[in-house]
Coordinates of N, CA and C in Angstrom, one line a residue:
Chain A
X265 N 11.2 81.7 85.9 CA 11.4 82.5 84.6 C 10.4 83.8 85.0
X266 N 11.1 84.7 85.2 CA 10.4 86.1 85.6 C 9.4 86.5 84.4
X267 N 9.7 86.5 83.0 CA 8.7 87.1 82.1 C 8.9 88.4 82.1
X268 N 7.8 88.9 82.1 CA 7.4 90.7 81.9 C 7.3 91.1 83.5
X269 N 7.8 91.9 84.0 CA 7.8 92.3 85.2 C 7.4 93.8 85.2
X270 N 6.1 94.2 85.9 CA 5.7 95.9 85.9 C 5.8 96.1 87.5
X271 N 6.2 97.3 87.7 CA 6.1 98.1 89.1 C 5.7 99.2 88.9
X272 N 4.8 99.8 89.8 CA 4.2 99.0 90.8 C 3.3 98.4 90.6
X273 N 2.5 97.7 91.4 CA 1.4 97.4 91.1 C 0.0 97.9 91.1
X274 N 0.1 99.0 92.3 CA -0.9 99.7 93.0 C -0.3 101.1 92.8
X275 N -0.9 102.4 92.6 CA -0.5 103.5 92.6 C -1.9 104.5 92.7
X276 N -1.7 105.5 93.9 CA -2.7 106.4 93.7 C -2.0 107.6 93.1
X277 N -2.4 108.6 92.7 CA -1.4 109.8 92.3 C -2.5 110.8 92.3
X278 N -2.2 112.0 92.8 CA -2.9 113.3 92.9 C -3.0 114.0 91.4
X279 N -4.0 114.7 91.1 CA -4.1 115.3 89.6 C -2.9 116.6 89.7
X280 N -2.3 116.2 88.6 CA -1.0 117.0 88.1 C 0.2 116.5 88.6
X281 N 0.3 115.2 89.3 CA 1.3 114.5 89.7 C 2.1 113.7 88.7
X282 N 3.3 113.6 88.5 CA 3.7 112.6 87.7 C 4.6 111.4 88.3
X283 N 4.5 110.4 87.2 CA 5.1 109.1 87.8 C 5.6 108.3 86.3
X284 N 6.3 107.3 86.8 CA 6.8 106.4 85.9 C 6.3 105.0 85.9
X285 N 6.0 104.4 85.0 CA 5.4 102.7 85.2 C 6.7 102.1 84.7
X286 N 7.0 101.0 85.5 CA 8.2 100.3 85.3 C 7.8 99.1 84.3
X287 N 8.4 98.6 83.3 CA 8.4 97.3 82.8 C 9.7 96.7 82.3
X288 N 10.1 95.6 82.8 CA 11.5 94.7 81.9 C 10.8 93.6 81.6
X289 N 11.7 93.0 80.7 CA 11.4 91.6 80.5 C 12.8 91.1 80.1
X290 N 12.9 89.7 80.7 CA 14.2 88.9 80.3 C 13.9 88.0 79.3
X291 N 13.4 88.1 78.3 CA 13.2 87.2 77.2 C 13.9 87.5 76.1
X292 N 14.8 88.7 76.2 CA 15.3 89.4 75.0 C 14.5 89.3 73.6
X293 N 13.3 89.9 73.8 CA 12.1 90.1 73.3 C 12.7 91.6 72.4
X294 N 12.2 92.0 71.3 CA 12.5 92.9 70.5 C 11.2 94.0 70.8
X295 N 10.2 93.2 70.7 CA 8.8 94.2 70.8 C 8.4 94.2 71.9
X296 N 8.2 95.5 72.5 CA 7.2 95.7 73.7 C 6.0 96.8 73.6
X297 N 5.0 96.5 74.4 CA 4.1 97.4 73.9 C 3.4 98.1 75.6
X298 N 2.8 98.9 75.3 CA 1.9 99.5 76.8 C 0.5 99.4 76.0
X299 N -0.5 98.6 77.2 CA -1.8 98.8 76.9 C -2.5 99.4 78.2
X300 N -3.8 99.8 77.9 CA -4.5 100.5 79.3 C -6.0 99.7 79.0
X301 N -6.5 99.5 80.1 CA -7.5 98.6 80.3 C -8.5 99.4 81.2
X302 N -9.7 99.7 80.7 CA -10.6 100.6 81.2 C -11.4 99.6 82.0
X303 N -12.6 100.1 83.0 CA -13.3 98.9 83.5 C -14.4 98.3 82.5
X304 N -14.2 97.2 82.5 CA -15.3 96.3 81.5 C -15.1 96.5 80.0
X305 N -13.6 97.1 79.5 CA -13.5 97.1 78.4 C -12.0 96.3 78.0
X306 N -11.9 96.1 76.6 CA -11.0 95.4 76.6 C -9.4 96.4 76.4
X307 N -8.5 96.0 76.2 CA -7.2 96.5 76.3 C -6.8 97.7 75.0
X308 N -6.4 98.6 75.1 CA -6.3 99.7 74.3 C -4.5 100.0 74.2
X309 N -3.9 100.1 72.8 CA -2.8 100.5 72.8 C -2.2 101.7 72.8
X310 N -1.2 102.1 73.8 CA -0.7 103.2 74.1 C 0.4 103.6 73.3
X311 N 1.2 102.9 73.3 CA 2.8 102.9 72.9 C 3.5 101.4 72.7
X312 N 4.3 101.2 71.5 CA 5.0 100.1 71.2 C 6.3 100.5 70.7
X313 N 7.2 99.3 70.9 CA 8.7 99.8 70.4 C 8.9 98.3 69.9
X314 N 9.8 98.8 68.6 CA 10.1 97.5 68.1 C 11.8 97.3 68.1
X315 N 12.3 97.9 68.9 CA 13.5 97.8 69.3 C 14.2 98.7 70.3
X316 N 15.2 98.7 70.7 CA 16.1 99.8 71.5 C 16.1 101.0 71.0
X317 N 15.8 101.9 71.3 CA 15.8 103.4 70.4 C 14.7 103.6 69.6
X318 N 13.8 102.6 69.3 CA 12.5 102.9 68.5 C 11.1 102.9 68.9
X319 N 10.4 103.9 69.0 CA 9.3 104.1 69.9 C 7.9 104.0 68.6
X320 N 6.8 104.2 68.8 CA 5.9 104.8 68.2 C 4.6 104.8 68.8
X321 N 3.3 105.7 68.7 CA 2.2 105.7 68.8 C 1.7 104.7 68.6
X322 N 0.5 104.2 69.8 CA -0.7 103.4 69.4 C -1.8 104.2 69.3
X323 N -2.9 103.4 69.8 CA -4.3 103.8 69.7 C -4.5 105.3 70.3
X324 N -4.0 105.1 71.8 CA -4.4 106.3 72.9 C -3.3 106.9 73.5
X325 N -2.3 107.7 72.8 CA -1.1 108.0 73.4 C -0.9 109.2 74.1
X326 N -2.1 109.9 73.8 CA -2.0 111.4 74.5 C -1.9 111.3 76.2
X327 N -0.8 112.2 76.9 CA -0.7 112.3 77.8 C 0.5 111.3 78.5
X328 N 0.7 110.6 77.6 CA 1.9 109.3 78.2 C 3.1 109.6 77.2
X329 N 4.5 109.4 77.7 CA 5.8 109.3 76.7 C 6.2 108.0 77.3
X330 N 7.1 107.4 76.4 CA 7.8 106.3 76.7 C 9.4 106.5 76.1
X331 N 10.2 105.5 76.3 CA 11.7 105.5 76.0 C 12.0 103.9 75.9
X332 N 12.8 103.9 75.0 CA 13.3 102.5 75.0 C 14.9 102.4 75.0
X333 N 15.6 102.7 75.8 CA 17.0 102.6 76.1 C 17.9 101.4 75.8
X334 N 17.4 100.3 76.4 CA 17.8 99.0 76.3 C 16.8 98.0 75.7
X335 N 17.1 96.6 75.6 CA 16.2 95.7 75.3 C 15.4 95.4 76.2
X336 N 15.6 95.4 77.4 CA 14.8 94.8 78.5 C 14.0 95.6 79.1
X337 N 13.9 97.1 79.0 CA 13.6 97.9 79.8 C 12.3 98.9 78.7
X338 N 11.3 99.1 79.0 CA 10.1 100.2 78.4 C 9.5 100.9 79.4
X339 N 9.8 101.8 79.8 CA 8.9 102.7 80.9 C 8.0 103.5 80.5
X340 N 6.7 103.6 80.9 CA 6.1 104.7 80.3 C 5.8 105.7 81.3
X341 N 5.8 107.0 81.0 CA 5.6 108.1 81.8 C 4.4 108.9 81.7
X342 N 3.8 109.4 82.7 CA 3.0 110.1 82.8 C 3.2 111.4 83.6
X343 N 3.2 112.8 82.6 CA 3.8 113.7 83.1 C 2.8 114.7 83.8
X344 N 1.3 114.8 83.6 CA 0.3 115.6 84.2 C -0.6 114.8 84.7
X345 N -0.9 113.8 85.4 CA -1.7 112.8 85.8 C -3.1 113.5 85.8
X346 N -4.3 113.0 85.0 CA -5.6 113.4 84.9 C -6.5 112.1 85.1
X347 N -7.8 112.5 86.0 CA -8.6 111.2 86.5 C -9.2 110.7 85.0
X348 N -8.8 110.8 84.0 CA -9.2 110.5 82.7 C -7.9 109.1 82.7
X349 N -6.9 108.9 83.2 CA -5.7 107.9 83.2 C -5.8 107.3 84.2
X350 N -6.9 107.0 85.2 CA -7.2 106.0 86.1 C -7.8 104.8 85.2
X351 N -6.8 103.4 85.2 CA -7.1 102.5 84.7 C -6.0 101.7 85.0
X352 N -5.8 100.3 84.4 CA -4.9 99.5 84.8 C -3.9 99.1 83.4
X353 N -2.8 99.2 83.8 CA -1.8 99.5 82.8 C -1.5 98.0 82.5
X354 N -1.0 97.8 81.4 CA -0.4 96.2 81.0 C 1.0 96.6 80.2
X355 N 1.8 96.0 80.3 CA 3.1 95.8 79.4 C 3.1 94.4 78.9
X356 N 3.5 94.5 77.4 CA 3.8 93.1 76.9 C 4.8 93.1 76.2
X357 N 5.3 91.9 75.8 CA 6.6 91.7 75.2 C 6.5 90.8 74.0
X358 N 7.0 90.6 72.9 CA 7.0 89.5 71.7 C 8.3 89.4 71.2
X359 N 8.6 88.3 70.8 CA 9.7 88.2 70.1 C 9.9 88.7 68.8
X360 N 9.0 88.4 68.0 CA 8.7 89.3 66.7 C 7.6 89.6 66.3
X361 N 6.9 90.1 65.1 CA 5.8 90.6 64.6 C 5.1 89.5 63.6
X362 N 6.0 88.0 63.6 CA 5.6 87.3 62.8 C 4.3 86.5 63.1
X363 N 3.6 85.9 62.4 CA 2.3 85.3 62.6 C 2.1 84.3 63.7
X364 N 3.6 83.8 63.8 CA 3.7 82.4 65.2 C 4.1 83.0 66.2
X365 N 3.9 84.2 66.5 CA 4.6 84.7 67.8 C 3.7 85.2 68.7
X366 N 3.5 84.8 70.0 CA 2.6 85.2 70.8 C 3.3 86.5 71.5
X367 N 2.4 87.0 72.5 CA 2.6 88.1 73.3 C 2.7 87.7 74.7
X368 N 3.4 88.4 75.6 CA 3.4 87.6 76.9 C 3.3 89.1 77.7
X369 N 2.2 89.0 78.6 CA 2.2 90.3 79.6 C 2.3 90.1 80.7
X370 N 2.5 91.3 81.3 CA 3.1 91.6 82.9 C 1.4 91.3 83.9
X371 N 1.5 91.6 85.1 CA 0.4 91.3 85.9 C -0.3 92.7 85.9
X372 N 0.3 93.7 85.5 CA -0.6 94.9 85.4 C -0.3 96.0 86.7
X373 N -0.3 97.1 86.1 CA -0.3 98.5 87.1 C -1.5 99.3 87.4
X374 N -2.2 99.1 88.7 CA -3.7 99.5 88.7 C -3.3 100.9 89.2
X375 N -3.8 102.0 88.4 CA -3.2 103.5 88.7 C -4.7 104.1 89.2
X376 N -4.9 104.7 89.9 CA -5.9 105.7 90.2 C -5.3 107.3 90.4
X377 N -6.3 108.2 89.8 CA -5.7 109.3 90.0 C -6.9 110.1 90.5
X378 N -6.5 110.8 91.3 CA -7.6 111.6 92.3 C -7.5 113.0 92.6
Chain B
X244 N -6.4 95.7 61.0 CA -6.7 94.2 61.3 C -8.2 94.0 61.3
X245 N -8.6 93.1 60.9 CA -10.2 92.6 60.6 C -10.8 92.7 61.9
X246 N -12.1 93.2 61.8 CA -12.7 93.3 63.4 C -13.4 91.8 63.8
X247 N -13.7 91.4 65.0 CA -14.0 90.1 65.3 C -15.5 90.5 66.2
X248 N -16.3 89.5 65.9 CA -17.6 89.8 67.0 C -17.7 88.3 68.1
X249 N -17.9 88.8 68.8 CA -18.0 87.4 69.9 C -19.2 87.5 70.8
X250 N -19.9 86.6 71.3 CA -21.2 86.8 72.3 C -20.6 87.5 73.5
X251 N -21.3 88.2 74.3 CA -20.5 88.8 75.6 C -20.4 88.0 76.5
X252 N -21.3 86.7 76.7 CA -21.2 85.9 77.8 C -21.6 84.6 77.3
X253 N -21.2 83.7 78.2 CA -21.5 82.2 77.9 C -21.4 81.6 79.3
X254 N -22.0 80.5 79.5 CA -22.0 79.8 80.6 C -21.7 78.2 80.1
X255 N -21.0 77.3 81.4 CA -20.8 76.3 80.9 C -20.7 75.5 82.1
X256 N -20.8 74.2 82.2 CA -20.8 73.3 83.2 C -19.3 72.7 83.4
X257 N -18.8 72.8 84.6 CA -17.5 72.0 85.1 C -17.5 70.5 84.4
X258 N -16.5 70.3 83.9 CA -16.3 69.0 83.3 C -16.9 69.0 81.6
X259 N -17.7 69.7 81.4 CA -17.9 69.7 79.9 C -17.2 70.6 79.1
X260 N -17.1 70.4 77.8 CA -16.7 71.4 76.8 C -17.1 72.7 76.6
X261 N -16.4 73.6 76.4 CA -16.8 75.0 76.4 C -16.3 75.5 75.1
X262 N -17.5 75.6 74.0 CA -17.1 76.3 72.5 C -17.6 77.8 72.5
X263 N -16.3 78.5 72.3 CA -16.8 80.0 72.2 C -16.5 80.0 70.8
X264 N -17.4 81.1 70.2 CA -17.4 81.0 68.6 C -16.7 82.8 68.3
X265 N -16.5 82.7 67.3 CA -16.0 84.1 66.9 C -16.3 84.4 65.5
X266 N -16.5 85.4 65.1 CA -17.0 85.7 64.0 C -15.9 86.8 63.3
X267 N -15.2 86.2 62.3 CA -14.2 87.8 61.6 C -14.3 87.5 60.0
X268 N -15.6 87.7 59.5 CA -15.9 87.7 58.0 C -14.8 88.6 57.3
X269 N -14.5 89.5 57.8 CA -13.6 90.5 56.6 C -12.2 90.0 56.9
X270 N -11.7 88.9 57.5 CA -10.4 88.6 57.3 C -9.7 88.4 56.1
X271 N -8.3 88.7 56.0 CA -7.8 88.7 55.0 C -6.6 87.5 55.0
X272 N -6.2 87.2 53.9 CA -5.5 85.8 53.7 C -4.1 85.8 54.6
X273 N -3.6 87.2 55.0 CA -2.4 87.0 55.7 C -2.5 87.3 57.3
X274 N -3.8 87.0 57.8 CA -4.3 87.5 59.1 C -4.4 86.2 59.8
X275 N -3.9 86.1 61.0 CA -3.9 85.0 61.8 C -5.1 85.2 63.1
X276 N -5.6 84.4 63.3 CA -6.7 84.2 64.4 C -6.1 83.8 65.7
X277 N -6.0 84.5 66.9 CA -5.7 84.7 68.2 C -6.7 84.4 69.1
X278 N -6.3 83.6 70.2 CA -7.2 83.4 71.3 C -6.2 84.0 72.8
X279 N -6.7 84.9 73.3 CA -6.1 85.0 74.6 C -7.3 85.0 75.7
X280 N -7.0 84.6 77.0 CA -7.9 85.0 77.8 C -7.2 85.8 79.1
X281 N -8.1 86.5 79.9 CA -7.9 87.2 80.9 C -8.8 86.9 82.3
X282 N -7.9 86.1 82.9 CA -8.7 85.6 84.3 C -8.7 86.9 85.4
X283 N -9.9 87.3 85.8 CA -9.8 88.3 87.0 C -9.0 89.7 86.8
X284 N -9.0 90.2 86.0 CA -8.0 91.3 86.0 C -6.5 91.1 85.7
X285 N -6.2 89.9 85.5 CA -4.5 89.7 85.6 C -4.3 90.2 83.9
X286 N -2.8 89.9 83.8 CA -2.5 90.4 82.6 C -3.2 89.1 81.6
X287 N -3.5 89.4 80.5 CA -4.0 88.3 79.3 C -3.0 87.4 78.9
X288 N -3.7 86.1 78.8 CA -2.6 85.1 78.6 C -3.0 84.2 77.4
X289 N -1.9 84.1 76.5 CA -2.1 83.3 75.4 C -2.5 82.1 75.4
X290 N -3.6 81.8 74.4 CA -4.0 80.2 74.6 C -3.6 79.7 73.3
X291 N -3.9 80.1 72.1 CA -3.6 79.4 70.7 C -3.8 80.1 69.6
X292 N -3.0 80.0 68.5 CA -3.4 80.4 67.2 C -3.7 79.8 66.1
X293 N -3.9 80.2 64.9 CA -4.1 79.6 63.8 C -3.8 80.4 62.4
X294 N -3.7 80.0 61.4 CA -4.0 80.4 60.0 C -5.2 80.2 59.1
X295 N -5.0 78.7 58.9 CA -5.9 77.9 58.1 C -6.3 76.9 58.5
X296 N -5.4 75.9 59.2 CA -5.8 74.9 59.6 C -6.3 74.8 61.0
X297 N -6.9 73.7 61.7 CA -7.3 73.4 62.8 C -5.8 73.3 63.6
X298 N -5.8 73.9 65.0 CA -5.2 73.4 66.0 C -5.3 73.3 67.1
X299 N -4.1 72.3 68.0 CA -4.6 71.7 69.1 C -3.1 72.0 70.1
X300 N -3.3 72.4 71.4 CA -2.3 72.3 72.2 C -2.9 71.9 73.5
X301 N -1.8 71.9 74.5 CA -2.4 71.5 75.6 C -3.4 72.0 76.5
X302 N -3.8 73.4 76.2 CA -5.1 74.2 76.6 C -6.0 74.4 75.9
X303 N -6.3 74.1 74.6 CA -7.4 74.2 73.9 C -7.3 73.8 72.6
X304 N -8.4 74.0 71.9 CA -8.2 73.5 70.2 C -9.1 74.8 69.6
X305 N -8.3 75.1 68.4 CA -8.9 76.0 67.7 C -9.5 75.3 66.3
X306 N -10.9 75.5 66.0 CA -11.4 75.2 64.7 C -11.5 76.4 64.0
X307 N -11.0 76.5 62.7 CA -11.5 77.7 61.7 C -12.0 77.0 60.5
X308 N -13.3 77.7 60.2 CA -14.2 77.2 58.9 C -13.1 77.4 57.8
X309 N -13.4 76.6 56.8 CA -12.7 76.8 55.5 C -12.7 77.9 54.8
X310 N -13.6 78.8 55.0 CA -13.5 80.1 54.4 C -12.9 81.0 55.3
X311 N -12.8 80.6 56.5 CA -11.8 81.4 57.7 C -12.6 82.6 58.1
X312 N -14.1 82.7 57.9 CA -14.7 83.5 58.4 C -15.1 83.6 59.9
X313 N -15.0 82.6 60.3 CA -15.3 82.3 61.7 C -14.6 81.1 62.2
X314 N -14.4 81.2 63.8 CA -13.7 80.2 64.2 C -14.4 79.9 65.7
X315 N -13.9 78.7 66.3 CA -14.3 78.3 67.7 C -13.1 77.6 68.5
X316 N -13.1 78.1 69.5 CA -12.1 77.7 70.3 C -13.0 76.7 71.6
X317 N -12.3 75.9 71.6 CA -12.8 74.6 72.3 C -11.8 74.4 73.8
X318 N -12.3 74.3 74.8 CA -11.9 73.9 76.1 C -12.5 72.6 76.3
X319 N -11.7 71.7 76.0 CA -12.5 70.1 75.9 C -13.0 69.9 77.3
X320 N -12.6 70.1 78.5 CA -13.3 70.0 79.9 C -13.0 71.0 80.8
X321 N -13.9 72.3 80.9 CA -13.8 73.1 81.4 C -13.8 72.8 82.9
X322 N -13.0 73.9 83.6 CA -12.8 73.6 85.0 C -13.2 75.1 85.5
X323 N -13.4 75.1 86.9 CA -13.8 76.5 87.7 C -12.7 77.3 86.9
X324 N -11.4 77.0 87.0 CA -10.1 78.1 86.7 C -10.5 78.6 85.6
X325 N -11.1 78.1 84.5 CA -11.1 78.6 83.1 C -12.3 79.5 83.2
X326 N -12.9 80.0 84.1 CA -13.6 81.2 84.1 C -12.9 82.4 83.9
X327 N -13.1 83.1 82.8 CA -12.2 84.2 82.2 C -13.0 84.9 81.5
X328 N -12.3 86.1 80.8 CA -12.9 86.7 79.6 C -11.7 86.3 78.5
X329 N -12.6 86.1 77.7 CA -11.6 85.2 76.1 C -12.0 86.4 75.3
X330 N -10.7 86.4 74.5 CA -10.6 87.5 73.4 C -10.3 86.6 72.1
X331 N -10.9 87.0 71.1 CA -10.4 86.3 69.9 C -10.1 87.7 68.8
X332 N -8.8 87.6 68.1 CA -8.0 88.7 68.0 C -7.5 88.3 66.6
X333 N -7.9 88.9 65.6 CA -7.2 88.7 64.3 C -6.1 89.6 64.0
X334 N -5.0 89.4 63.4 CA -3.9 90.4 63.3 C -3.1 90.0 62.2
X335 N -2.5 90.7 61.4 CA -1.5 90.8 60.2 C -0.2 90.2 60.6
X336 N 0.3 89.0 60.3 CA 1.7 88.6 60.3 C 2.6 89.6 59.7
X337 N 3.7 90.1 60.5 CA 4.7 91.1 60.4 C 4.3 92.3 59.7
X338 N 5.0 93.1 58.9 CA 5.0 94.2 58.4 C 4.4 95.3 59.3
X339 N 3.5 96.3 58.9 CA 3.4 97.5 59.7 C 2.6 97.1 60.9
X340 N 2.2 95.6 61.0 CA 1.3 95.2 62.2 C 2.3 95.5 63.6
X341 N 3.5 95.3 63.5 CA 4.4 95.4 64.6 C 4.0 94.3 65.4
X342 N 3.1 93.5 65.3 CA 2.8 92.7 66.4 C 1.6 93.1 67.4
X343 N 1.3 94.2 66.9 CA 0.1 94.9 67.9 C -1.0 94.3 67.8
X344 N -1.7 94.1 68.8 CA -3.0 93.3 69.3 C -4.2 94.3 69.4
X345 N -5.5 94.0 68.7 CA -6.4 95.0 69.1 C -7.5 94.2 69.7
X346 N -7.9 94.7 71.2 CA -8.9 93.6 71.5 C -10.2 94.3 71.5
X347 N -11.2 93.5 71.4 CA -12.4 93.6 71.6 C -13.0 93.6 72.7
X348 N -14.2 93.4 73.6 CA -14.7 93.3 74.6 C -14.7 91.9 74.9
X349 N -14.7 90.8 74.3 CA -14.3 89.6 74.5 C -15.8 88.9 75.0
X350 N -15.4 87.5 75.3 CA -16.6 86.7 76.0 C -16.4 86.4 77.3
X351 N -17.4 86.9 78.1 CA -17.1 86.1 79.7 C -17.6 84.9 79.8
X352 N -16.7 83.8 79.9 CA -17.2 82.2 80.2 C -16.9 82.3 81.6
X353 N -18.4 81.7 82.2 CA -18.6 81.3 83.3 C -18.5 79.7 83.6
X354 N -17.7 79.3 84.2 CA -17.9 77.9 84.3 C -18.7 77.4 85.6
X355 N -19.6 76.6 85.8 CA -20.5 76.4 86.9 C -20.1 75.1 87.7
X356 N -20.0 74.7 88.7 CA -20.0 73.5 89.5 C -20.8 72.3 89.1

């Protein structure tokens, strides 16, 4: 079972460059999320989606964009990379928002902006 | 979502039970208690969740106090592979929560040989 797959695993960007972090899930989950984790801290929500074509901002959306054209894919776009975006990025998905639904996480993308 | 308070770190001997406490004194009636763990910067892994009753699965047990203001995650026979950061999260079921999780800094559990 693939679950939630993120690519790439590692990336170094120069300031001002752009990139897309890919996330795909094969569990037919409606809900998908992007979190970032800075060293020694808990995860913070960047964006989330409740279904194809529907996205909304989380706690720390500035500097990022997302799209959700299919149920499976939820890419995260960085347009003008800044050193403050150096972090580990995790994508997650869940079947629903009910209280009895767990979230499944990918293995993360470690991004360094220099 | 209600805030949670966890000790920053705990130690446990291999083979012994690890009891991780969590305080959530402002929890509402429709909020669940979830536990996730993160092993060495991997993606967080779901462990267990509950609303009112105690819960047990193949990984752990969750004990929730009667007033629901605190809970304890129990790993019955800790192994070295249980060394991780453990997050206690409270979240509303459905509605405008959309399944979003609010992570604190968690408890670093270190299991010693």
